[in-house]
Amino acid sequence: MTENEERKNEFVGKSIEEATAAAVLELGLPAEQLAIEVLEDPGALASLFGKRARIRVTPPQVPAANGAGFDPAAALCAIAAAIVPEATVRTAEDDQHLTLEIVGDGSGIFIGRKGATLEALQFIVERMAQKQGWTGKRLVVESERYRQRHADAICEKARQLAERVRDEGRPQFTEMLCASDRRLVHSTVKEVRGVTTHSQGEGEMKRVQIMAEGQAERRDNRGRGRAPSAPRSTEQ
Amino acid sequence: MSLKELIEYISQALVDDPARVQVNEVLGESTTVLELKVAKEDLGKVIGKNGRTARAMRTILSAASTKLHKRAVLEILE
């Protein structure tokens, strides 16, 4: 839980009772459903001295599937089963994402060329979730560790390019990448000393230029707004 | 779930009026054509911005039809 969320569930009042009443009002739940932890108890007379009671309440645990009855794993499983009948979906959560992993026949059929099928499945499940009022975490569709392997490959390539720039001094470009892949490049290259990065191009897909730090300013001023050599749009 | 049911399932989950989703399967020699009809107001929902939703449905459809060693195309009727 982040600090902010913790703060969100803290209430103050002149007494414990008053703080509890504030919590009940704010959360719209009866006091008996809340787990109340007393953080500061000023005692009976303390309010005279301006002290306040502070409590932290924990609302009853809401199950992960809280999108008005929409179950993303079940929806994805229904679609996956139309492709491979025995396919199942496993879920894993972190604090921001709900990962739906399709376990199929191991043939990569859910991945497709350059992850196209995986992207399509993710897009459709996101759309369905949106339509059905899903308010849970960001959904990620995964299969056979493709996303993990892809991210590793992007980072490795970025590191190689950055080291080449550092050693040879000439700027290098990545391939056309989507925003999340570019982010990986920027953060990976940051770990290599003496080089810097800059995204070039327009639209959803852009290249990342990796260059020596000293060159950055000069190239930036001159090359601003100009597309890199041989700009190819992959968008239709 | 058949290819027809697959497209029905996805479309119904995306539109405002699921009752008016209709999928017609036209069997050809080597290719199956799936004709999707939705309420006029829902057309945008199954096509999406820049045709992204339609493209995603076609990608999923082609994965499903590959497995069946068939070819299936999705046509959205206006």
Coordinates of C-alpha atoms in Angstrom, one line a residue:
Chain A
M1 CA 0.0 0.0 0.0
T2 CA 1.4 3.4 -0.9
E3 CA 1.7 6.2 1.6
N4 CA -1.1 8.1 -0.1
E5 CA -3.6 5.2 0.2
E6 CA -2.8 4.8 3.8
R7 CA -3.4 8.5 4.4
K8 CA -6.7 8.2 2.6
N9 CA -8.0 5.7 5.2
E10 CA -6.9 7.8 8.2
F11 CA -9.5 9.9 10.0
V12 CA -9.2 12.4 12.8
G13 CA -11.7 13.7 15.3
K14 CA -12.0 15.1 18.8
S15 CA -12.6 11.6 20.0
I16 CA -12.3 8.1 18.7
E17 CA -16.1 8.1 18.3
E18 CA -16.0 11.2 16.2
A19 CA -13.2 9.9 14.0
T20 CA -15.1 6.7 13.5
A21 CA -18.2 8.6 12.5
A22 CA -16.2 10.5 10.0
A23 CA -14.9 7.3 8.5
V24 CA -18.4 5.8 8.3
L25 CA -19.6 8.9 6.5
E26 CA -16.7 9.0 4.1
L27 CA -16.7 5.3 3.2
G28 CA -20.4 4.7 3.3
L29 CA -20.0 1.5 5.3
P30 CA -21.3 0.7 8.8
A31 CA -18.7 0.9 11.6
E32 CA -19.0 -2.8 12.3
Q33 CA -17.7 -3.6 8.8
L34 CA -14.6 -1.6 9.3
A35 CA -11.4 -2.8 11.0
I36 CA -10.4 0.2 13.1
E37 CA -6.9 0.8 14.3
V38 CA -6.3 3.6 16.8
L39 CA -3.2 5.6 15.9
E40 CA -3.5 8.3 18.5
D41 CA -5.8 8.3 21.5
P42 CA -5.8 11.7 23.2
G43 CA -7.8 10.5 26.2
A44 CA -10.9 12.1 27.7
L45 CA -9.6 15.6 28.4
A46 CA -7.0 16.0 25.7
S47 CA -9.4 17.8 23.3
L48 CA -9.1 20.7 25.6
F49 CA -5.5 20.9 24.7
G50 CA -6.2 20.7 21.0
K51 CA -5.1 17.1 20.7
R52 CA -6.9 14.9 18.3
A53 CA -7.8 11.2 17.9
R54 CA -6.5 9.6 14.8
I55 CA -7.6 6.2 13.5
R56 CA -6.9 4.1 10.5
V57 CA -9.7 2.1 9.0
T58 CA -9.4 -0.9 6.7
P59 CA -12.5 -1.4 4.6
P60 CA -13.6 -5.1 4.0
Q61 CA -11.4 -6.8 1.4
V62 CA -12.8 -6.3 -2.0
P63 CA -12.2 -9.3 -4.3
A64 CA -10.0 -8.6 -7.4
A65 CA -12.8 -8.9 -9.8
N66 CA -14.7 -5.8 -8.8
G67 CA -15.8 -4.5 -12.2
A68 CA -19.5 -4.8 -11.7
G69 CA -19.4 -8.6 -12.2
F70 CA -17.0 -8.6 -15.2
D71 CA -14.5 -11.4 -14.9
P72 CA -11.6 -10.6 -17.3
A73 CA -10.0 -14.1 -16.8
A74 CA -13.3 -15.8 -17.7
A75 CA -13.8 -13.6 -20.7
L76 CA -10.3 -14.2 -22.0
C77 CA -10.7 -17.9 -21.3
A78 CA -13.8 -18.1 -23.4
I79 CA -12.0 -16.5 -26.4
A80 CA -8.8 -18.5 -25.9
A81 CA -10.9 -21.7 -25.8
A82 CA -12.2 -20.9 -29.3
I83 CA -8.6 -21.0 -30.5
V84 CA -7.3 -23.9 -28.4
P85 CA -10.2 -25.8 -26.7
E86 CA -8.1 -26.9 -23.7
A87 CA -6.6 -23.5 -23.1
T88 CA -6.9 -22.1 -19.5
V89 CA -6.1 -18.7 -18.0
R90 CA -4.0 -18.1 -14.9
T91 CA -4.0 -14.8 -13.1
A92 CA -1.3 -13.0 -11.2
E93 CA -1.4 -9.6 -9.7
D94 CA 1.0 -6.9 -8.7
D95 CA 0.1 -3.5 -7.3
Q96 CA -0.8 -2.1 -10.7
H97 CA -1.6 -4.9 -13.1
L98 CA -3.7 -8.0 -13.3
T99 CA -1.8 -10.4 -15.6
L100 CA -3.9 -12.9 -17.4
E101 CA -1.7 -15.7 -18.7
I102 CA -3.1 -18.0 -21.3
V103 CA -1.8 -21.5 -21.0
G104 CA -2.4 -23.3 -24.2
D105 CA -0.7 -26.0 -26.3
G106 CA 2.7 -24.3 -26.2
S107 CA 2.7 -23.6 -29.9
G108 CA 2.8 -19.8 -29.6
I109 CA -0.6 -19.5 -31.3
F110 CA -1.7 -16.9 -28.8
I111 CA 1.4 -14.8 -29.5
G112 CA 1.3 -14.5 -33.3
R113 CA 3.8 -12.7 -35.5
K114 CA 5.7 -10.1 -33.4
G115 CA 3.1 -10.6 -30.6
A116 CA 0.2 -9.4 -32.9
T117 CA -2.3 -12.0 -31.5
L118 CA -1.4 -11.2 -27.9
E119 CA -1.9 -7.5 -28.6
A120 CA -5.2 -8.2 -30.3
L121 CA -6.4 -10.3 -27.3
Q122 CA -5.3 -7.7 -24.8
F123 CA -7.0 -4.9 -26.8
I124 CA -10.3 -6.8 -27.0
V125 CA -10.3 -7.8 -23.3
E126 CA -9.5 -4.2 -22.4
R127 CA -12.4 -3.0 -24.5
M128 CA -14.8 -5.6 -23.1
A129 CA -13.7 -4.6 -19.5
Q130 CA -14.2 -0.9 -20.3
K131 CA -17.7 -1.6 -21.7
Q132 CA -18.7 -3.8 -18.7
G133 CA -17.6 -1.2 -16.2
W134 CA -14.4 -2.8 -15.0
T135 CA -12.7 -0.6 -12.4
G136 CA -9.9 -3.0 -11.4
K137 CA -6.3 -3.0 -12.3
R138 CA -4.7 -2.6 -15.7
L139 CA -5.1 -5.8 -17.6
V140 CA -2.1 -7.5 -19.2
V141 CA -2.5 -10.5 -21.5
E142 CA 0.5 -12.9 -21.5
S143 CA 1.3 -16.2 -22.9
E144 CA 4.4 -18.4 -22.8
R145 CA 6.3 -15.5 -21.1
Y146 CA 6.3 -13.6 -24.4
R147 CA 6.1 -10.2 -22.9
Q148 CA 8.9 -11.0 -20.5
R149 CA 11.1 -12.3 -23.2
H150 CA 10.3 -9.4 -25.5
A151 CA 11.2 -6.9 -22.7
D152 CA 14.4 -8.7 -22.0
A153 CA 15.4 -8.6 -25.7
I154 CA 14.6 -4.8 -26.0
C155 CA 16.8 -4.1 -22.9
E156 CA 19.6 -6.2 -24.2
K157 CA 19.5 -4.5 -27.6
A158 CA 19.4 -1.1 -26.0
R159 CA 22.4 -1.9 -23.8
Q160 CA 24.4 -3.1 -26.8
L161 CA 23.6 0.1 -28.8
A162 CA 24.5 2.3 -25.8
E163 CA 27.8 0.6 -25.4
R164 CA 28.5 1.0 -29.1
V165 CA 27.8 4.7 -28.9
R166 CA 30.0 5.1 -25.8
D167 CA 32.9 3.2 -27.5
E168 CA 32.5 4.5 -31.1
G169 CA 30.9 7.9 -30.5
R170 CA 28.5 7.7 -33.4
P171 CA 24.8 7.9 -32.6
Q172 CA 22.7 4.8 -33.1
F173 CA 19.0 4.3 -33.6
T174 CA 16.7 1.5 -32.4
E175 CA 13.9 0.1 -34.6
M176 CA 10.5 1.6 -34.6
L177 CA 9.1 0.9 -31.1
C178 CA 5.9 1.5 -29.3
A179 CA 5.8 3.7 -26.2
S180 CA 6.3 1.0 -23.6
D181 CA 9.2 -0.4 -25.5
R182 CA 10.8 3.1 -25.8
R183 CA 10.4 3.6 -22.1
L184 CA 12.4 0.4 -21.6
V185 CA 15.2 1.7 -23.9
H186 CA 15.3 5.1 -22.1
S187 CA 15.6 3.6 -18.7
T188 CA 18.1 0.9 -19.8
V189 CA 20.4 3.4 -21.5
K190 CA 20.3 5.6 -18.4
E191 CA 22.5 3.0 -16.7
V192 CA 25.3 3.5 -19.2
R193 CA 27.5 6.5 -18.5
G194 CA 28.1 9.2 -21.1
V195 CA 25.2 8.5 -23.4
T196 CA 21.7 9.9 -23.7
T197 CA 18.5 9.1 -25.5
H198 CA 15.9 10.9 -27.5
S199 CA 12.8 9.7 -29.3
Q200 CA 12.4 10.7 -32.9
G201 CA 9.5 10.5 -35.3
E202 CA 5.7 10.9 -35.1
G203 CA 2.8 8.7 -34.4
E204 CA 2.6 5.8 -32.1
M205 CA 5.8 4.1 -33.3
K206 CA 9.0 6.0 -33.0
R207 CA 12.7 5.4 -33.0
V208 CA 15.0 6.1 -30.1
Q209 CA 18.2 7.8 -30.9
I210 CA 21.1 6.9 -28.6
M211 CA 24.0 9.4 -28.7
A212 CA 27.0 10.5 -26.7
E213 CA 26.1 13.1 -24.0
G214 CA 28.2 15.9 -25.5
Q215 CA 26.6 15.5 -28.9
A216 CA 23.1 15.7 -27.5
E217 CA 22.6 19.5 -27.5
R218 CA 24.1 20.1 -30.9
R219 CA 22.2 17.3 -32.7
D220 CA 19.1 18.2 -30.9
N221 CA 19.1 21.8 -32.1
R222 CA 19.9 20.9 -35.6
G223 CA 17.8 17.9 -36.1
R224 CA 14.7 19.0 -34.3
G225 CA 11.5 18.1 -36.1
R226 CA 13.4 16.2 -38.8
A227 CA 12.6 12.6 -39.3
P228 CA 15.5 10.1 -39.0
S229 CA 16.9 8.7 -42.3
A230 CA 14.4 6.5 -44.1
P231 CA 11.4 7.1 -42.0
R232 CA 9.0 4.2 -42.6
S233 CA 5.5 4.4 -41.2
T234 CA 4.3 1.1 -40.0
E235 CA 0.9 2.4 -39.3
Q236 CA -1.9 1.8 -41.7
Chain B
M1 CA -17.1 -22.3 -29.4
S2 CA -17.3 -22.0 -33.2
L3 CA -15.8 -19.1 -35.1
K4 CA -19.3 -17.7 -35.5
E5 CA -19.9 -17.9 -31.8
L6 CA -16.5 -16.4 -31.1
I7 CA -17.4 -13.3 -33.1
E8 CA -20.8 -13.1 -31.5
Y9 CA -19.3 -13.4 -28.0
I10 CA -16.8 -10.6 -28.6
S11 CA -19.3 -8.3 -30.4
Q12 CA -22.0 -8.7 -27.8
A13 CA -19.6 -7.7 -25.1
L14 CA -18.7 -4.5 -26.9
V15 CA -22.0 -3.1 -28.0
D16 CA -24.8 -1.2 -26.3
D17 CA -27.4 -3.5 -27.8
P18 CA -26.2 -7.1 -27.7
A19 CA -29.7 -8.4 -28.8
R20 CA -29.1 -6.9 -32.2
V21 CA -25.8 -8.6 -32.9
Q22 CA -26.1 -11.0 -35.7
V23 CA -23.4 -13.1 -37.3
N24 CA -24.0 -14.9 -40.6
E25 CA -21.7 -17.7 -41.6
V26 CA -21.2 -18.0 -45.4
L27 CA -19.3 -21.2 -46.1
G28 CA -17.2 -21.0 -49.2
E29 CA -15.0 -23.6 -50.8
S30 CA -11.9 -22.7 -48.9
T31 CA -12.9 -19.6 -47.0
T32 CA -15.6 -19.0 -44.5
V33 CA -17.0 -15.5 -44.5
L34 CA -18.5 -14.2 -41.3
E35 CA -20.9 -11.3 -41.8
L36 CA -21.3 -9.3 -38.7
K37 CA -24.4 -7.1 -38.3
V38 CA -24.9 -4.7 -35.3
A39 CA -27.3 -1.9 -34.6
K40 CA -26.3 1.2 -36.5
E41 CA -25.4 3.1 -33.4
D42 CA -23.0 0.2 -32.4
L43 CA -21.1 0.2 -35.7
G44 CA -18.3 2.3 -34.2
K45 CA -18.0 0.0 -31.2
V46 CA -17.1 -3.0 -33.4
I47 CA -14.9 -1.1 -35.8
G48 CA -13.1 1.1 -33.3
K49 CA -10.8 4.1 -33.8
N50 CA -8.9 3.6 -37.0
G51 CA -10.5 0.2 -37.3
R52 CA -8.5 -1.1 -34.4
T53 CA -11.3 -3.2 -32.8
A54 CA -12.2 -4.7 -36.2
R55 CA -8.5 -5.4 -36.8
A56 CA -8.1 -7.1 -33.4
M57 CA -11.1 -9.2 -34.0
R58 CA -9.7 -10.3 -37.4
T59 CA -6.4 -11.1 -35.8
I60 CA -8.1 -13.3 -33.2
L61 CA -10.3 -14.9 -35.9
S62 CA -7.3 -15.8 -38.0
A63 CA -5.6 -17.4 -35.0
A64 CA -8.7 -19.5 -34.4
S65 CA -9.1 -20.4 -38.0
T66 CA -5.4 -21.4 -38.5
K67 CA -5.9 -23.9 -35.8
L68 CA -8.8 -25.4 -37.8
H69 CA -6.8 -25.3 -41.0
K70 CA -9.4 -23.0 -42.5
R71 CA -9.5 -19.5 -43.7
A72 CA -12.1 -17.1 -42.2
V73 CA -12.7 -13.5 -43.0
L74 CA -14.8 -11.0 -41.0
E75 CA -17.0 -8.6 -42.9
I76 CA -18.8 -5.9 -41.0
L77 CA -22.1 -5.1 -42.8
E78 CA -23.5 -1.6 -42.6

